[in-house]
Every structure is written in structure tokens, then in C-alpha cells.
Short mmCIF file of C-alpha atoms in Angstrom, two decimals:
data_model
loop_
_atom_site.label_atom_id
_atom_site.label_comp_id
_atom_site.label_asym_id
_atom_site.label_seq_id
_atom_site.Cartn_x
_atom_site.Cartn_y
_atom_site.Cartn_z
CA UNK A 1 0.00 0.00 0.00
CA UNK A 2 1.43 3.37 -0.98
CA UNK A 3 2.25 5.74 1.83
CA UNK A 4 1.77 9.49 1.95
CA UNK A 5 3.18 10.98 -1.22
CA UNK A 6 4.61 14.48 -1.30
CA UNK A 7 5.97 16.55 -4.13
CA UNK A 8 8.31 18.09 -4.89
CA UNK A 9 10.95 16.48 -2.68
CA UNK A 10 13.21 19.49 -3.08
CA UNK A 11 12.40 23.02 -4.09
CA UNK A 12 14.80 25.92 -4.44
CA UNK A 13 13.26 29.26 -5.20
CA UNK A 14 13.95 32.93 -4.90
CA UNK A 15 12.41 35.26 -2.38
CA UNK A 16 9.07 36.58 -3.54
CA UNK A 17 8.18 33.57 -5.67
CA UNK A 18 5.11 31.42 -5.12
CA UNK A 19 5.68 27.91 -3.80
CA UNK A 20 3.15 25.10 -3.96
CA UNK A 21 3.69 21.86 -2.10
CA UNK A 22 1.50 18.86 -2.80
CA UNK A 23 0.35 15.89 -0.80
CA UNK A 24 -1.55 12.70 -1.49
CA UNK A 25 -2.67 11.05 1.76
CA UNK A 26 -3.11 7.35 2.31
CA UNK A 27 -6.39 6.17 0.85
CA UNK A 28 -9.06 5.88 3.52
CA UNK A 29 -7.39 8.27 5.95
CA UNK A 30 -9.65 11.16 6.80
CA UNK A 31 -7.25 13.37 8.74
CA UNK A 32 -4.51 15.29 6.96
CA UNK A 33 -1.83 17.38 8.62
CA UNK A 34 0.77 19.83 7.36
CA UNK A 35 3.88 20.19 9.52
CA UNK A 36 7.01 22.29 9.21
CA UNK A 37 10.33 21.11 10.62
CA UNK A 38 13.35 23.29 11.33
CA UNK A 39 16.33 22.89 13.61
CA UNK A 40 15.33 25.91 15.63
CA UNK A 41 11.64 25.20 16.14
CA UNK A 42 11.37 21.44 15.67
CA UNK A 43 8.08 20.05 14.38
CA UNK A 44 5.32 22.64 14.09
CA UNK A 45 1.75 21.82 13.15
CA UNK A 46 0.60 24.31 10.55
CA UNK A 47 -2.93 23.11 9.78
CA UNK A 48 -5.01 19.98 9.77
CA UNK A 49 -8.07 18.80 7.90
CA UNK A 50 -10.78 16.30 8.73
CA UNK A 51 -12.82 14.99 5.82
CA UNK A 52 -11.34 17.73 3.62
CA UNK A 53 -12.46 20.51 6.00
CA UNK A 54 -9.83 22.68 7.69
CA UNK A 55 -10.21 22.21 11.43
CA UNK A 56 -7.37 24.17 12.97
CA UNK A 57 -5.12 26.57 11.07
CA UNK A 58 -3.80 28.40 14.11
CA UNK A 59 -0.30 27.21 13.33
CA UNK A 60 -0.16 28.87 9.92
CA UNK A 61 2.49 31.52 10.44
CA UNK A 62 0.88 34.32 8.48
CA UNK A 63 -1.33 35.20 5.56
CA UNK A 64 1.35 34.26 3.10
CA UNK A 65 0.55 30.63 3.87
CA UNK A 66 -2.60 28.91 2.66
CA UNK A 67 -3.70 25.30 2.43
CA UNK A 68 -6.48 23.56 0.58
CA UNK A 69 -7.88 20.09 0.36
CA UNK A 70 -10.22 19.96 -2.64
CA UNK A 71 -10.83 16.22 -2.27
CA UNK A 72 -9.92 13.28 -0.08
CA UNK A 73 -6.84 12.40 -2.10
CA UNK A 74 -5.11 15.73 -2.55
CA UNK A 75 -3.95 18.72 -0.57
CA UNK A 76 -1.75 21.72 -1.28
CA UNK A 77 0.22 24.11 0.87
CA UNK A 78 0.98 27.39 -0.81
CA UNK A 79 3.38 30.13 0.20
CA UNK A 80 3.01 33.43 -1.60
CA UNK A 81 5.29 35.35 -1.53
CA UNK A 82 8.03 33.14 -0.14
CA UNK A 83 10.73 34.47 2.18
CA UNK A 84 14.10 33.03 3.24
CA UNK A 85 12.74 32.31 6.73
CA UNK A 86 10.28 29.89 5.15
CA UNK A 87 13.17 27.55 4.36
CA UNK A 88 12.34 24.27 6.10
CA UNK A 89 11.20 20.73 5.50
CA UNK A 90 7.44 20.56 5.11
CA UNK A 91 5.75 17.30 5.97
CA UNK A 92 2.32 16.06 5.17
CA UNK A 93 0.83 13.33 7.35
CA UNK A 94 -2.44 11.46 7.39
CA UNK A 95 -4.19 9.30 9.92
CA UNK A 96 -6.92 6.72 10.19
CA UNK A 97 -10.57 7.55 10.55
CA UNK A 98 -12.52 7.22 13.74
CA UNK A 99 -11.31 8.12 17.20
CA UNK A 100 -8.40 10.50 17.20
CA UNK A 101 -5.11 8.81 17.97
CA UNK A 102 -1.53 9.82 17.99
CA UNK A 103 -0.58 7.63 15.04
CA UNK A 104 0.31 9.74 12.06
CA UNK A 105 1.72 8.46 8.79
CA UNK A 106 4.20 10.96 7.40
CA UNK A 107 5.40 11.52 3.88
CA UNK A 108 9.08 11.95 3.12
CA UNK A 109 8.79 15.71 3.15
CA UNK A 110 9.44 18.60 0.82
CA UNK A 111 12.67 20.44 1.51
CA UNK A 112 12.19 24.11 0.65
CA UNK A 113 15.05 26.53 0.25
CA UNK A 114 14.20 30.18 -0.36
CA UNK A 115 17.17 32.25 -1.49
CA UNK B 1 0.98 23.31 30.29
CA UNK B 2 0.90 22.08 26.74
CA UNK B 3 4.62 21.42 26.55
CA UNK B 4 6.44 18.12 26.43
CA UNK B 5 10.03 18.45 27.58
CA UNK B 6 12.49 15.99 26.11
CA UNK B 7 16.06 15.24 27.10
CA UNK B 8 18.83 14.85 26.21
CA UNK B 9 19.09 16.82 23.00
CA UNK B 10 21.72 14.38 21.72
CA UNK B 11 23.04 11.05 22.88
CA UNK B 12 25.97 8.84 21.90
CA UNK B 13 25.86 5.19 22.94
CA UNK B 14 28.17 2.31 22.21
CA UNK B 15 26.83 -0.59 20.22
CA UNK B 16 25.18 -3.06 22.57
CA UNK B 17 24.48 -0.45 25.22
CA UNK B 18 21.20 0.92 26.51
CA UNK B 19 19.89 4.20 25.14
CA UNK B 20 17.55 6.15 27.39
CA UNK B 21 15.53 9.20 26.39
CA UNK B 22 13.31 11.01 28.84
CA UNK B 23 10.20 13.13 28.51
CA UNK B 24 8.06 15.07 30.96
CA UNK B 25 4.66 16.67 30.63
CA UNK B 26 2.33 18.85 32.66
CA UNK B 27 -1.13 18.36 31.19
CA UNK B 28 -2.80 15.47 33.03
CA UNK B 29 -5.44 15.30 30.30
CA UNK B 30 -2.94 13.69 27.93
CA UNK B 31 -3.96 10.08 27.43
CA UNK B 32 -1.73 8.75 24.67
CA UNK B 33 2.05 8.97 24.49
CA UNK B 34 3.69 7.90 21.23
CA UNK B 35 7.35 7.82 20.30
CA UNK B 36 8.39 8.54 16.75
CA UNK B 37 11.64 7.65 15.01
CA UNK B 38 13.01 9.77 12.19
CA UNK B 39 15.87 8.85 9.87
CA UNK B 40 17.65 11.55 7.82
CA UNK B 41 15.65 12.51 4.76
CA UNK B 42 12.55 10.70 5.96
CA UNK B 43 9.42 11.64 7.83
CA UNK B 44 8.88 10.56 11.43
CA UNK B 45 7.38 7.11 11.88
CA UNK B 46 5.53 5.73 14.88
CA UNK B 47 7.81 3.46 16.87
CA UNK B 48 5.87 2.57 20.00
CA UNK B 49 3.15 4.14 22.13
CA UNK B 50 1.65 3.82 25.59
CA UNK B 51 -1.51 4.81 27.43
CA UNK B 52 -1.30 5.97 31.06
CA UNK B 53 -3.11 2.94 32.44
CA UNK B 54 0.04 0.83 32.10
CA UNK B 55 3.51 1.47 33.50
CA UNK B 56 5.52 -0.26 30.81
CA UNK B 57 5.22 -1.40 27.23
CA UNK B 58 7.80 -3.47 25.42
CA UNK B 59 8.18 -4.16 21.72
CA UNK B 60 11.32 -6.04 20.87
CA UNK B 61 14.32 -4.01 22.02
CA UNK B 62 12.19 -0.89 22.63
CA UNK B 63 10.49 -0.25 25.96
CA UNK B 64 8.45 2.69 27.20
CA UNK B 65 8.42 3.25 30.95
CA UNK B 66 5.60 5.45 32.22
CA UNK B 67 5.38 7.16 35.61
CA UNK B 68 1.96 8.75 35.89
CA UNK B 69 2.50 10.35 39.29
CA UNK B 70 5.72 12.00 38.16
CA UNK B 71 4.26 12.84 34.74
CA UNK B 72 7.29 11.36 33.06
CA UNK B 73 7.89 8.72 30.45
CA UNK B 74 11.00 7.35 28.85
CA UNK B 75 12.16 5.27 25.93
CA UNK B 76 14.73 2.56 26.51
CA UNK B 77 16.52 0.92 23.60
CA UNK B 78 18.22 -2.27 24.69
CA UNK B 79 21.22 -3.71 22.85
CA UNK B 80 21.45 -0.52 20.78
CA UNK B 81 22.55 -1.03 17.18
CA UNK B 82 24.04 1.36 14.61
CA UNK B 83 20.77 1.05 12.67
CA UNK B 84 19.01 2.67 15.63
CA UNK B 85 20.87 5.92 14.93
CA UNK B 86 18.08 8.41 14.28
CA UNK B 87 16.22 11.27 15.87
CA UNK B 88 13.58 10.25 18.39
CA UNK B 89 10.57 12.35 19.31
CA UNK B 90 8.26 11.81 22.22
CA UNK B 91 4.77 13.23 21.97
CA UNK B 92 1.52 13.45 23.87
CA UNK B 93 -2.10 13.94 22.97
CA UNK B 94 -5.48 14.29 24.60
CA UNK B 95 -7.49 12.04 22.32
CA UNK B 96 -10.77 13.47 23.62
CA UNK B 97 -9.91 17.05 22.81
CA UNK B 98 -8.47 18.78 19.77
CA UNK B 99 -6.56 16.44 17.57
CA UNK B 100 -3.11 17.86 18.06
CA UNK B 101 0.01 16.00 19.05
CA UNK B 102 2.30 17.94 21.35
CA UNK B 103 5.86 17.11 20.37
CA UNK B 104 9.08 16.98 22.31
CA UNK B 105 12.08 18.74 20.79
CA UNK B 106 13.74 15.51 19.68
CA UNK B 107 16.86 13.55 20.62
CA UNK B 108 19.53 12.79 18.07
CA UNK B 109 20.83 9.33 18.90
CA UNK B 110 24.13 8.03 17.54
CA UNK B 111 25.14 4.45 18.12
CA UNK B 112 28.88 3.94 17.78
CA UNK B 113 29.98 0.62 16.28
#
């Protein structure tokens, strides 16, 4: 069974450019999470969805960040305009339906470098 | 109150030794405590988890010890192997509240051959 699939794996862009990160969750999982990981701040939850509906976006750093989940098999995280401080590894994770648990299935991440 | 404090930040252990990573929490509403393992270039993956109604859970060489009164839990890796070298994160969640894992800061473990 395929795991969580993220693309691109690596993205290098210049400050001010738009960045779109993509995620395909595991089929049948109804929770989807976007995390950011940096050395300084560790793992930060940006936003999560349940059944394609955004539930908590309080971790989104500012209006430059937006996330969508148009259907159960696809989500995007967009940064516009990007800034050097956005450089990080962005992870998408999904989890099983039903009672909330702490078991998340992570993708391999998208490493973003903003010059 | 929402924090999970993890120590040490980094750890070097000889092959065959015991690796111990500790975590502490404040929120007594947490009811599920997972440990995640992350290899370089990969996402974290669930390693082992415990609920507060038990004091210990063992899976192979990995054991979680849980002290509810002290609000502490720890991961023990017995007979540590070079393949165990990774970053380990403890976490906690209140499964009856908002669905948000609270993460420790991580421990980078290196097992020396």
C-alpha cells in the first residue's frame, strides 16, 4: 500500500516567488496534517483537515501561507510570496478515521530553500 | 501546560548499550504517548506508544516506561545497534480534545559501532 506521497521532494526558489507543495494522503485516511520542521523550532503543526475541511489553522504563520484540500486524495500548501525564513522541510501526514489517535503516517517531506 | 520536555538533546551510545531518552509533561489530560523515530531525509514514523493505564510497554528491544504520578515517560533501547541511529521524538495527545500531538524537541541518537 502506498504511503503518503509528497511533491516536490526538493524546491529551491527565490524570495518573492510562489511555492506550492503537494500531498496525497493514504487512501481511507480522513485526517490530513501539514507540519514544518526546522532545527530551531522542531516540528510545528501548521494546519489539519478532517474529511477535507480545515479544522485548525492556528499554526499557519501568516497570511502568506494557505492550504487547501479539494478532495480526499489531494492537498496543497501554498506560500506566496516566499521568504528566506520559510526555508524548512514541510511534511504532510495522514491518519486513520474514527477516534483520534496519535498515530500519524508521514510523507518523506518537501525540503524548501528560499534564497 | 501544553509542553512536552524531552532530554537529552543528543546522545551517543556504544553498540550493545542501553539508550535512554526522557520526557516530561504537565497536562494530566494527555492520554496517549507515542514515540516517533526519524531517519535523515525521511518523515517521522511511529515506533511505540503507551496509554497511562500501564507502567511499561515493550516491543522487541524498545520499551516505554511510564510514571503517571511524576508525569514522566521514557524510551529505553536495549542492545542498541548502529541502525538505531536516528532522531527520536516523544509526543503526547489528549485524544478526547483537539486532535493535536504535542511534540518533544527531539533527541539525536548516535550508536557507535
